[in-house]
Short mmCIF file of C-alpha atoms and ligand atoms in Angstrom, two decimals:
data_model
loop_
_atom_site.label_atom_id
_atom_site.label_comp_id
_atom_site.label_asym_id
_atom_site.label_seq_id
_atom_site.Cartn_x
_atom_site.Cartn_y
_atom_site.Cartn_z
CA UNK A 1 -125.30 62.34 37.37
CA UNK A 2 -127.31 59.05 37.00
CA UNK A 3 -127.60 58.00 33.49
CA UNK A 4 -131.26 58.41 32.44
CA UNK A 5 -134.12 55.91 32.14
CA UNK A 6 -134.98 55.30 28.54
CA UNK A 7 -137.88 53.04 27.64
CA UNK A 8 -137.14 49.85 26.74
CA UNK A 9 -135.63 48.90 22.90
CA UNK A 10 -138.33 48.24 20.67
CA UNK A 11 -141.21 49.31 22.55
CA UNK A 12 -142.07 52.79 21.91
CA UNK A 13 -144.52 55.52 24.09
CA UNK A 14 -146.93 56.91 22.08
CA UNK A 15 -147.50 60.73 23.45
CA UNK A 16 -150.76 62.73 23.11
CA UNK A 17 -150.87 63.87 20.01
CA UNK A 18 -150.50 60.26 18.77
CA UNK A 19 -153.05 59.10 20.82
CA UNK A 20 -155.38 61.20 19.70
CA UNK A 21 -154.93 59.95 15.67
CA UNK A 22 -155.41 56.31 17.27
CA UNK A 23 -158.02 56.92 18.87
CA UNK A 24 -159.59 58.48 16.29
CA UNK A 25 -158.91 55.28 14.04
CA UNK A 26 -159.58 52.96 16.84
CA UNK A 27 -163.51 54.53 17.35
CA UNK A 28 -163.79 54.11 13.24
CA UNK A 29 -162.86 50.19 13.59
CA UNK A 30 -164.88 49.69 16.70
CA UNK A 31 -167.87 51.51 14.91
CA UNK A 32 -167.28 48.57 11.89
CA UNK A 33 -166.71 45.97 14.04
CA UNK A 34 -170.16 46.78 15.46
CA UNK A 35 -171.67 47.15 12.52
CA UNK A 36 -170.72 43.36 11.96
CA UNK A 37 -172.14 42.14 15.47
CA UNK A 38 -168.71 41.23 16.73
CA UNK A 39 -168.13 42.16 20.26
CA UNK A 40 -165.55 43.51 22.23
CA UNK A 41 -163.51 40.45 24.64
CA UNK A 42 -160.65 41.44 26.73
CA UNK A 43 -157.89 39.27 28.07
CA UNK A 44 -154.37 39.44 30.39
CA UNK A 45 -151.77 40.06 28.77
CA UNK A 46 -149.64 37.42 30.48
CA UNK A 47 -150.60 33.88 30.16
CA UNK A 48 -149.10 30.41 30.97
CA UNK A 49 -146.07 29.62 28.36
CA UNK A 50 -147.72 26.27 27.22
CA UNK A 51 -150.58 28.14 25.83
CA UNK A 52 -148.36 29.22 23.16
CA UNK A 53 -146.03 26.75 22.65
CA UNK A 54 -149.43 24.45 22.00
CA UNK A 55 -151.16 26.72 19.69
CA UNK A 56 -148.19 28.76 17.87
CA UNK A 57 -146.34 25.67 17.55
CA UNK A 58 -142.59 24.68 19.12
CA UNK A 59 -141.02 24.84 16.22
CA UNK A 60 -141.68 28.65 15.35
CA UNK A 61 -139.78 32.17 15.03
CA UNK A 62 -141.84 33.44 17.89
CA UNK A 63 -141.68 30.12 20.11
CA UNK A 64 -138.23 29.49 19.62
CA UNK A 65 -136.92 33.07 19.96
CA UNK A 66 -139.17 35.86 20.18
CA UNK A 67 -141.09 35.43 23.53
CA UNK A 68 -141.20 37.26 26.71
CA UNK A 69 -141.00 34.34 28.95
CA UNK A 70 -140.50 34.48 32.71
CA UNK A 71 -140.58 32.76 35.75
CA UNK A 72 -142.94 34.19 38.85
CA UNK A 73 -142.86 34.18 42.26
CA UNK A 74 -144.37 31.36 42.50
CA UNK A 75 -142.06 29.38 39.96
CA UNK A 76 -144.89 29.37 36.69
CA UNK A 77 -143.61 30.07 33.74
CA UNK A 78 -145.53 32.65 32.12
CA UNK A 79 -145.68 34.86 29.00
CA UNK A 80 -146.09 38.13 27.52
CA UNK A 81 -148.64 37.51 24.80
CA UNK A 82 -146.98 37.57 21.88
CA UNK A 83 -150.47 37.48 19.95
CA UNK A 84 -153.88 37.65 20.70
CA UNK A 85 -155.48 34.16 18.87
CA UNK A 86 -154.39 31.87 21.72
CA UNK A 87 -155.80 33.70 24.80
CA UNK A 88 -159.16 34.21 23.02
CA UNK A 89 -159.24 30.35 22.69
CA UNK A 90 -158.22 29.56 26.30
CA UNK A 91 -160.82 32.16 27.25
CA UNK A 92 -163.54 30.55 25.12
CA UNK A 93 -162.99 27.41 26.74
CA UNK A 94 -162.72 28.33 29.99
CA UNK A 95 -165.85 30.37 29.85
CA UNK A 96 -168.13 26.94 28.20
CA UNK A 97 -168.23 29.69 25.12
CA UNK A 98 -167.55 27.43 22.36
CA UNK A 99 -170.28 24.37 22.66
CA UNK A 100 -172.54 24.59 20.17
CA UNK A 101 -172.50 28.22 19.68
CA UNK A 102 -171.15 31.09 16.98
CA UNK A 103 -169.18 33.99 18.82
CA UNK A 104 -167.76 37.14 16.93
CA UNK A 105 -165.02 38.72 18.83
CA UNK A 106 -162.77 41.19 18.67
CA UNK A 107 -159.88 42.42 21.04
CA UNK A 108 -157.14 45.13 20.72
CA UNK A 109 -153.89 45.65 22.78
CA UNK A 110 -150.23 45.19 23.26
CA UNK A 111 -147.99 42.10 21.67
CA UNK A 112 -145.25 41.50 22.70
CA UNK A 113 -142.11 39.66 20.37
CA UNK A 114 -138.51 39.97 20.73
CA UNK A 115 -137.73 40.52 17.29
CA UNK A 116 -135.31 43.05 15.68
CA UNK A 117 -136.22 46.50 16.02
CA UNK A 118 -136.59 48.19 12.55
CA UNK A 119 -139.26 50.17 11.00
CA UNK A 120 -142.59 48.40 11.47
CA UNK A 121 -141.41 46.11 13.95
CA UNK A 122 -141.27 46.61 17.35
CA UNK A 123 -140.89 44.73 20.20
CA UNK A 124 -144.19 46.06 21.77
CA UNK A 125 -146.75 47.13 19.21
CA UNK A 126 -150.82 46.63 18.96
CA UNK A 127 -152.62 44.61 17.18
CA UNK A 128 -156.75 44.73 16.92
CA UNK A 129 -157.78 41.02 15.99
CA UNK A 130 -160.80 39.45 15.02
CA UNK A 131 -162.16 35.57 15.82
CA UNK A 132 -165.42 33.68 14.81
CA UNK A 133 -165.87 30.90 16.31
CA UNK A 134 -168.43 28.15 15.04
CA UNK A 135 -168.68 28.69 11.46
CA UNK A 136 -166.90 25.74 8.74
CA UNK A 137 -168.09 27.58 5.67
CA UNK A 138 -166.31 29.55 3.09
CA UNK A 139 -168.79 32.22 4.09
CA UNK A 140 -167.35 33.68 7.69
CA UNK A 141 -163.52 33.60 5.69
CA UNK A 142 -165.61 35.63 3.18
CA UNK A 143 -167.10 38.00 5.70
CA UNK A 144 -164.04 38.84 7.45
CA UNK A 145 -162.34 39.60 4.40
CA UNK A 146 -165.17 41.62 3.38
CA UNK A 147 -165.16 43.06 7.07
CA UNK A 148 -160.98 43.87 6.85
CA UNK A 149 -161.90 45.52 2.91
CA UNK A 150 -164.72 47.70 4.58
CA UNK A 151 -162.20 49.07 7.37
CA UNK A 152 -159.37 50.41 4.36
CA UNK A 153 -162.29 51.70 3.06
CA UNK A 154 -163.79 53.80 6.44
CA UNK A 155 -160.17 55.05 6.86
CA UNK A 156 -159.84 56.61 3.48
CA UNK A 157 -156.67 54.15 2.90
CA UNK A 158 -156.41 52.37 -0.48
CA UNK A 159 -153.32 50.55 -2.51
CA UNK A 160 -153.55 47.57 -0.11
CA UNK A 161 -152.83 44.36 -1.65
CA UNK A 162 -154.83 40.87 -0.15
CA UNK A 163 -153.04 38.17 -0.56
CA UNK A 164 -154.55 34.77 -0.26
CA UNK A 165 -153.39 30.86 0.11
CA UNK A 166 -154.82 27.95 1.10
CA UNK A 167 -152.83 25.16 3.58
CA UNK A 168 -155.52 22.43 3.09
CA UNK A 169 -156.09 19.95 6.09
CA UNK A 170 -153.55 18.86 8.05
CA UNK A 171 -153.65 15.35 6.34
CA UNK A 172 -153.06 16.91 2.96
CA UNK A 173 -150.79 19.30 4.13
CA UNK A 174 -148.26 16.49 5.81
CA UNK A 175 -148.32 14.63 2.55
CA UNK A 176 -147.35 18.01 0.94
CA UNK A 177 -145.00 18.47 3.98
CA UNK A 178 -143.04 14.83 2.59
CA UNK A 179 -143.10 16.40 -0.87
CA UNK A 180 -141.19 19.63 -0.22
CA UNK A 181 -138.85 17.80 2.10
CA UNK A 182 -137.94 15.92 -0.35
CA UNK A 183 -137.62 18.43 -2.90
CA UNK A 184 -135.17 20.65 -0.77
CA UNK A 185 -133.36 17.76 0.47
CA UNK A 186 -132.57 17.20 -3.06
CA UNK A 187 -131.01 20.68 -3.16
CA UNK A 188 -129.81 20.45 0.34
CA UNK A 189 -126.39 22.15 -0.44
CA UNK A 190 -127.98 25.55 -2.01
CA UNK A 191 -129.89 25.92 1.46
CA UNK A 192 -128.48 28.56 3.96
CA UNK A 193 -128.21 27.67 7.21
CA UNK A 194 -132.04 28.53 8.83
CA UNK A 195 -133.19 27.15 5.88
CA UNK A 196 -131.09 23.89 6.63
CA UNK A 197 -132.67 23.95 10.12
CA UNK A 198 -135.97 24.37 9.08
CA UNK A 199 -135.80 21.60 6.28
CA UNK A 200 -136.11 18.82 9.24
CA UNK A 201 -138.73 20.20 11.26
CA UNK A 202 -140.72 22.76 9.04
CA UNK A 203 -140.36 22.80 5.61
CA UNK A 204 -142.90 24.95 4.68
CA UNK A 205 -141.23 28.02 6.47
CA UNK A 206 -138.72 27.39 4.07
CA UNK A 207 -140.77 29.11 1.19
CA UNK A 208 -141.34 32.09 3.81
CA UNK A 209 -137.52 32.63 3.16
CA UNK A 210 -136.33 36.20 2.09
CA UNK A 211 -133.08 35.53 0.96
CA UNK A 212 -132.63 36.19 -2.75
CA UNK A 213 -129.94 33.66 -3.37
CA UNK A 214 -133.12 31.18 -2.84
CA UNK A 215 -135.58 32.59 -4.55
CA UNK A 216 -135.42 30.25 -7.69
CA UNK A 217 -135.05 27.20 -5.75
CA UNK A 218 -138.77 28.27 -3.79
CA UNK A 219 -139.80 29.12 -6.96
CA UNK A 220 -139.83 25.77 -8.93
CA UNK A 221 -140.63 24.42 -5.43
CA UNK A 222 -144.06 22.22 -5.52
CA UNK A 223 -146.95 23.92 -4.65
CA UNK A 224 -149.29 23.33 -2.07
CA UNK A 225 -152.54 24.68 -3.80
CA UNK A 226 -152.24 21.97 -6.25
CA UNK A 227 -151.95 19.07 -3.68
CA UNK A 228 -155.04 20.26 -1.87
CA UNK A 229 -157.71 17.84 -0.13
CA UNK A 230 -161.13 18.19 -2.72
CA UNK A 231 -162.70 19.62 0.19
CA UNK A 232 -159.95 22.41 0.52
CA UNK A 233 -160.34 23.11 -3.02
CA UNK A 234 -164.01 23.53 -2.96
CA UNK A 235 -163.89 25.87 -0.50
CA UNK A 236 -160.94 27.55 -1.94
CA UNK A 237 -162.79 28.19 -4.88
CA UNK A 238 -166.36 29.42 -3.15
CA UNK A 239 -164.56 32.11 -1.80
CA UNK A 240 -162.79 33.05 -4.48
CA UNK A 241 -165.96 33.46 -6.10
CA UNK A 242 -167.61 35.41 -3.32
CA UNK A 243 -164.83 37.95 -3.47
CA UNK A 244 -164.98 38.28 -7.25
CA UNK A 245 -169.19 38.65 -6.55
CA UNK A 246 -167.93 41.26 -3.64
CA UNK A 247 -165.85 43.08 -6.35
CA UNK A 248 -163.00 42.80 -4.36
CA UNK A 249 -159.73 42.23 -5.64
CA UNK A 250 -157.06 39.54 -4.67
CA UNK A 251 -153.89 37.45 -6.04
CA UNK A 252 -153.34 33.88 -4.88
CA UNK A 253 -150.14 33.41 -3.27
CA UNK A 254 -149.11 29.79 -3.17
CA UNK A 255 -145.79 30.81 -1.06
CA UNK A 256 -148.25 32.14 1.42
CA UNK A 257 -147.68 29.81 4.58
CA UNK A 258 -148.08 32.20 7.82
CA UNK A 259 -145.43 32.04 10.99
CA UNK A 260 -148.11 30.31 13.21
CA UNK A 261 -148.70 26.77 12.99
CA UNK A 262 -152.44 26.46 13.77
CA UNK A 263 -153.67 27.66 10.33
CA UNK A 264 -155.79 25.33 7.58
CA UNK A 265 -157.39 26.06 4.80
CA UNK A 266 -157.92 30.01 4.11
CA UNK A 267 -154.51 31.96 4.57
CA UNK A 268 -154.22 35.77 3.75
CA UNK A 269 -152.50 38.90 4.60
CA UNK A 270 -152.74 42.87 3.50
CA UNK A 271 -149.84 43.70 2.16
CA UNK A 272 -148.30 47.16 1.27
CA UNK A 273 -145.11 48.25 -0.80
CA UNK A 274 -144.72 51.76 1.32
CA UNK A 275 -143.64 50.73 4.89
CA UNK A 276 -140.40 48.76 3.51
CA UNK A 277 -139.43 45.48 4.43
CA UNK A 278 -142.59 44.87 6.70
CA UNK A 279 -145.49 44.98 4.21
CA UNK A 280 -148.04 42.91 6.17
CA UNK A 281 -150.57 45.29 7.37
CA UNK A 282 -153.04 42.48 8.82
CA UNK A 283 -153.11 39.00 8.41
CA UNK A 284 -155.07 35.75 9.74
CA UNK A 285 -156.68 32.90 8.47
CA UNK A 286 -158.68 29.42 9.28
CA UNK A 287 -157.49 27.62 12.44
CA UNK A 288 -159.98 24.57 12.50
CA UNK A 289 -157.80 22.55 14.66
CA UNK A 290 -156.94 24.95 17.35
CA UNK A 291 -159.64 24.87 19.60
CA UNK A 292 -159.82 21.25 20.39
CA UNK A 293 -155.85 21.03 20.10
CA UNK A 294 -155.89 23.42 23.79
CA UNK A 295 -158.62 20.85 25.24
CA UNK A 296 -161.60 22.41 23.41
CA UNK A 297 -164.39 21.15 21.90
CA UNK A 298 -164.06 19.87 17.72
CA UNK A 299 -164.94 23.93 16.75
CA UNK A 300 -164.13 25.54 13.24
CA UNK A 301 -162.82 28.91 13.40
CA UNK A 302 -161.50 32.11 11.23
CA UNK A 303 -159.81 35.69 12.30
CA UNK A 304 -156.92 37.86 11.61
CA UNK A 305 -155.47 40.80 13.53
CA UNK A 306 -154.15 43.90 12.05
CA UNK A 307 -150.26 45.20 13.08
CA UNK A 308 -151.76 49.22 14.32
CA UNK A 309 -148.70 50.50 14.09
CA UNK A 310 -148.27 49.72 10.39
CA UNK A 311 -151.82 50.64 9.68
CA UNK A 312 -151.62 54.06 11.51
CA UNK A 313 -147.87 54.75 9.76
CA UNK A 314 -149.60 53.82 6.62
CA UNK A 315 -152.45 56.69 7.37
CA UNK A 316 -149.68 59.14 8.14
CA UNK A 317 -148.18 58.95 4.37
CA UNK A 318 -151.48 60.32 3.11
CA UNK A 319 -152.13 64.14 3.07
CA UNK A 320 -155.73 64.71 5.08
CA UNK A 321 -154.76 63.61 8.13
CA UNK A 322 -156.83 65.70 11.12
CA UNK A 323 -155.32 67.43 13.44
CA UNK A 324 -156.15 65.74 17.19
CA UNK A 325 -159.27 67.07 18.82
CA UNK A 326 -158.86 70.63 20.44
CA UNK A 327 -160.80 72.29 22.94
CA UNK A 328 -163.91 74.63 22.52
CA UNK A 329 -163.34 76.93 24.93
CA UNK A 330 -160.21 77.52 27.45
CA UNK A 331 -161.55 79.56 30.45
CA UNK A 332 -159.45 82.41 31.75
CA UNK A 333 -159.93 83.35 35.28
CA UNK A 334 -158.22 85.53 37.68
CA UNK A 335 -158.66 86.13 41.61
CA UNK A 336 -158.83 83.98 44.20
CA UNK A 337 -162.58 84.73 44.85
CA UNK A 338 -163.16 83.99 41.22
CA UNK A 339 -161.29 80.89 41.71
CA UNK A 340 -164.18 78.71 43.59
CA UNK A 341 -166.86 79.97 41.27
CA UNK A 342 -164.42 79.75 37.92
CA UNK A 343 -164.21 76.22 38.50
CA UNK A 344 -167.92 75.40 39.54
CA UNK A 345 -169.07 77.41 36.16
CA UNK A 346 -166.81 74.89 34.49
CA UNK A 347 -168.36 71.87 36.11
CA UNK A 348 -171.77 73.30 35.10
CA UNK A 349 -171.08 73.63 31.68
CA UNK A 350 -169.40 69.95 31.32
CA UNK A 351 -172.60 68.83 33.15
CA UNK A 352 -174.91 70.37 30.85
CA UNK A 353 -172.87 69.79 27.78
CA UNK A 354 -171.34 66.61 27.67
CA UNK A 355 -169.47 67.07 24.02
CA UNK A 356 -168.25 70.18 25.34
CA UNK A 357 -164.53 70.28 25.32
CA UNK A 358 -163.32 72.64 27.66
CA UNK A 359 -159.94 73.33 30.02
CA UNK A 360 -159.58 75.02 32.53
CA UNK A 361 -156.55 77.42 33.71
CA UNK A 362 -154.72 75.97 36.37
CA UNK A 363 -151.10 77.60 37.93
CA UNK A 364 -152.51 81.30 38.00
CA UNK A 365 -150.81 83.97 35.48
CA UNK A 366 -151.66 87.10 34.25
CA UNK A 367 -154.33 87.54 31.73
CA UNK A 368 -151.71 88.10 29.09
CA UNK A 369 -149.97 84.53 29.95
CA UNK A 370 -153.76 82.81 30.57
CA UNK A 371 -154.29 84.11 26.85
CA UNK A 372 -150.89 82.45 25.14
CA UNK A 373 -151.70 79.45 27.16
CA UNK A 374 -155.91 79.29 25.33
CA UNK A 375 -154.16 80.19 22.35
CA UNK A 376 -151.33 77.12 22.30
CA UNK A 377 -154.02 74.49 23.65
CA UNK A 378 -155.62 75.32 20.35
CA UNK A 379 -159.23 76.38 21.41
CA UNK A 380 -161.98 78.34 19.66
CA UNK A 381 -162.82 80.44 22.21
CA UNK A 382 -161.44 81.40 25.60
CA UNK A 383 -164.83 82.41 27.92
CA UNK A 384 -162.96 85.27 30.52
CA UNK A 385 -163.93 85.73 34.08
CA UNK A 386 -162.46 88.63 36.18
CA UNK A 387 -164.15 90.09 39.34
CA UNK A 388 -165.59 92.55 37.46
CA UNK A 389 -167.32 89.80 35.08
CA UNK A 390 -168.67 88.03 38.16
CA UNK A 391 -169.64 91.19 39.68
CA UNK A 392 -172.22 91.92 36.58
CA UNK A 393 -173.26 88.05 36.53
CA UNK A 394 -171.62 88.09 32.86
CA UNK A 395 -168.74 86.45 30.44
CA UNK A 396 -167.12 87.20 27.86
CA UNK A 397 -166.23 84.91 25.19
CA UNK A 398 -163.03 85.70 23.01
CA UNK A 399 -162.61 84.23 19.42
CA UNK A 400 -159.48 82.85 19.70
CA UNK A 401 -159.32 81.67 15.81
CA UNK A 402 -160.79 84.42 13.85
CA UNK A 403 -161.09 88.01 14.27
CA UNK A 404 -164.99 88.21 14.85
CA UNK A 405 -165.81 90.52 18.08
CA UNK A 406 -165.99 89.51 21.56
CA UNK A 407 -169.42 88.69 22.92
CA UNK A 408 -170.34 89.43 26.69
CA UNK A 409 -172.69 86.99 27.46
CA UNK A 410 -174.78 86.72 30.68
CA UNK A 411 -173.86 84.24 32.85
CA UNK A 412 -177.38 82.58 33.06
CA UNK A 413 -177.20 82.29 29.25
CA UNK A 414 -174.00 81.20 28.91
CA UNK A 415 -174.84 76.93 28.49
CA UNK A 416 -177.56 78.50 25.68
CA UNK A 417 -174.55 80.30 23.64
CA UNK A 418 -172.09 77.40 24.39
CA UNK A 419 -174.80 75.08 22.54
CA UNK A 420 -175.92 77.47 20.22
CA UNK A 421 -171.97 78.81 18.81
CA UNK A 422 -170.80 75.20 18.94
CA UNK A 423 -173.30 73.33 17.62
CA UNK A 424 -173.39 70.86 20.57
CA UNK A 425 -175.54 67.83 20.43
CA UNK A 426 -178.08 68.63 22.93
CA UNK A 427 -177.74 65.25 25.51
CA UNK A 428 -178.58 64.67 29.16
P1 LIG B 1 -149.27 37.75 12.75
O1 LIG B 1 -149.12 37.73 11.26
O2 LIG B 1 -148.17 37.19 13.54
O3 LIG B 1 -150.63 37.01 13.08
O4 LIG B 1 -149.52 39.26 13.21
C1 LIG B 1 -150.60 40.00 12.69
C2 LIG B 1 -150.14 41.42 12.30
O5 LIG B 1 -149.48 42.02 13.41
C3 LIG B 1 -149.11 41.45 11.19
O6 LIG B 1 -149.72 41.43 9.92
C4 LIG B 1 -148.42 42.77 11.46
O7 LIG B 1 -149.18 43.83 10.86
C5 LIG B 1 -148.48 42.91 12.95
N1 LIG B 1 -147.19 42.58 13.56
C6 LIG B 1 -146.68 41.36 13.81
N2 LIG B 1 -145.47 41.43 14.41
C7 LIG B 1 -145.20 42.75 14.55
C8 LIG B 1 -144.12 43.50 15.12
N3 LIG B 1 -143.06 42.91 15.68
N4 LIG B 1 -144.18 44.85 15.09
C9 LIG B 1 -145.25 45.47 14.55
N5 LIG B 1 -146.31 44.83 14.02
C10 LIG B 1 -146.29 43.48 14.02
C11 LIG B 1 -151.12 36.86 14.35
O8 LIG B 1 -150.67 37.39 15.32
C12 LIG B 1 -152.40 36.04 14.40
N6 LIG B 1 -152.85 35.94 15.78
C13 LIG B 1 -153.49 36.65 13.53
C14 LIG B 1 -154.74 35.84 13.56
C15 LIG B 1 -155.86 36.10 14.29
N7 LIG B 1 -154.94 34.69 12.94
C16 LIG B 1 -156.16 34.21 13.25
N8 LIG B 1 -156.71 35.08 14.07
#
């Protein structure tokens, strides 16, 4: 026998009963999102290679070894997104979007990074990110934050930690660059070896190191937050003040630095201590320089993206999680003369009741199976029609989850009961 097909390592299906706890957290975010006025852009999921090399930065985890990078037919080299900032860039200048003009975005969908496979990090997961473009002030950092705080709110989920930084410019940042180069190059021979690799080309990523044998070494490591540009500061410290005014709570993080080089300014990340090694639940920050870097006009800009995997793990841990959405009513039908009208009752009722939720039996079966099948696919009721039903013009509903009676309802009243026993908003 063949061996069989398995999906691919890292990249995981999600089956129905999943989807149906995503959805239900994607329609809460979307509903907050809205409530925000950012709107909904979405984007391929392959894109030329430059675009990330130019905005992530060459000399990266995710550039240097995580991407999904191919040759086509035609000989382009092109790339599985391995994040969603980039693309929403390129879009915004492709599309004139970005002269002169504040957009609030959002997008959701499938990253792709070839990274190790271990709880919380996959080598396909979802992110749902945000972008403003437009704004220079401390305010838009604060309102995403604020934005990000309302959605662990919505979803009942609290214990998440914000985190916060700031990189400065890029001018203050290089000179703080020199500084730490200098500083590790003075302890050159306690580096390990990515740390030795890194000290040339990107210091900073240095500090991002989890090995515990350098821990005290990053520690009495200069920091950048006290080589920031004034104008850094200042609006370091306005935001700081609009999250104390906002009541919500943060801790500065001066190791904070971010895998992505396009950040300034404003760096943070959610952070949780019950998914293990991968506690950043959503992260983002300022990237001022990106847009005219890929060709753009000079445009400030703020966003973050949450990791949906991690947040929906993170909603599994607490108790009160809903079951996924069953139907109403299952409708049991026998006969093949039945079967024509059994199916056009159906279409009647989703017609005139559009939040009905109702299946239909397919494959035949006795009553007796029909009945198992109503009661595994979870419904409320399952409405019966046999010959003799159809022959009086009636149906009877069955209560499927209690032990009330059954009702025999006339056919013509049937949509009336439907609304009436299942509360169903009354629409169209
Ligand atoms: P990032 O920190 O690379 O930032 O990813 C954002 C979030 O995606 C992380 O906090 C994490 O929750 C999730 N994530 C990342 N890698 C994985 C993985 N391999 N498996 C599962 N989840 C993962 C960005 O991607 C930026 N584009 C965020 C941003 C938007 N900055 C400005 N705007």
């Amino acid at each position: 026998m063949a061996p069989s097909l398995q999906a691919v390592r890292g990249m995981n299906d999600l089956l129905p009963a999943e989807v149906a706890r995503w959805q239900r957290v994607e329609r809460c975010l979307a509903q907050v999102l809205a409530a925000y006025g950012y709107q909904e852009i979405r984007l391929p999921i392959v894109e030329p290679t430059a675009l990330f090399e130019r905005s992530i930065g060459e000399v990266t985890d995710i550039v240097e070894k995580e991407m999904y990078t191919f040759l086509d037919r035609s000989g382009d080299s092109l790339t599985l997104r391995p994040e969603g900032t980039a693309g929403v860039v390129r879009a915004g200048i492709q599309h004139g979007l970005l002269y002169n003009q504040q957009q609030r975005w959002w997008y959701r969908g499938p990253m792709f990074r070839h990274e190790r496979p271990q709880q919380g990090r996959y080598r396909q997961f979802h992110q749902l990110g945000v972008e403003s473009f437009g704004c220079a002030g401390p305010d838009i950092d604060l309102e995403q934050i604020a934005l990000s705080a309302r959605l662990w709110r919505r979803l009942g989920l609290s214990g998440l930690r914000l985190e916060l930084n700031s990189l400065g410019t890029p001018d203050s940042r290089a000179r703080y660059r020199d500084l730490l180069q200098a500083y590790f190059s003075a302890h050159e021979g306690a580096l390990d070896e990515d740390s030795r690799r890194r000290l040339h080309r990107n210091p900073l990523r240095i500090l991002d190191s989890k090995n515990p044998d350098l821990q005290s070494l990053i520690a009495e490591a200069p920091q950048l937050i006290a080589h920031l540009d004034e104008e850094s500061a200042a609006h370091f410290a306005a935001l700081r003040a609009g999250l104390d005014a906002l009541g919500i709570d943060y801790v500065c993080n001066p190791r904070l630095v971010r895998g992505l080089d396009y950040y300034s300014r404003t760096v943070f990340e959610w952070t949780t201590d019950r998914l293990g090694a991968q506690n950043a639940v959503c992260s983002g920050g300022r990237y001022d320089g990106l847009v005219e870097q890929l060709g753009g006009p000079a445009t400030p800009a703020f966003g973050f993206a949450i990791g949906l995997e991690r947040l929906l793990a993170l909603l599994a841990l607490d108790a009160g999680d809903a079951a996924p959405e069953t139907p109403h009513v299952y409708l049991v039908w026998q006969g093949e003369a039945v079967m024509p009208r059994a199916l056009q009752l159906a279409e009647r009722w989703r017609e005139a009741l559009p939040d009905l939720r109702l299946v239909s039996n397919a494959g035949g079966g006795s009553f007796k199976a029909q009945f198992k099948r109503a009661d595994r696919s979870g419904a409320a009721y399952a409405a019966v029609l046999g010959e003799s039903e159809l022959a009086a013009g009636q149906v009877q509903f069955k209560p499927l989850r209690s032990e009330a009676a059954q009702q025999q309802v006339a056919l013509t009243q049937a949509i009336e009961w439907l609304r009436t026993t299942l509360t169903l908003a009354e629409r169209g």
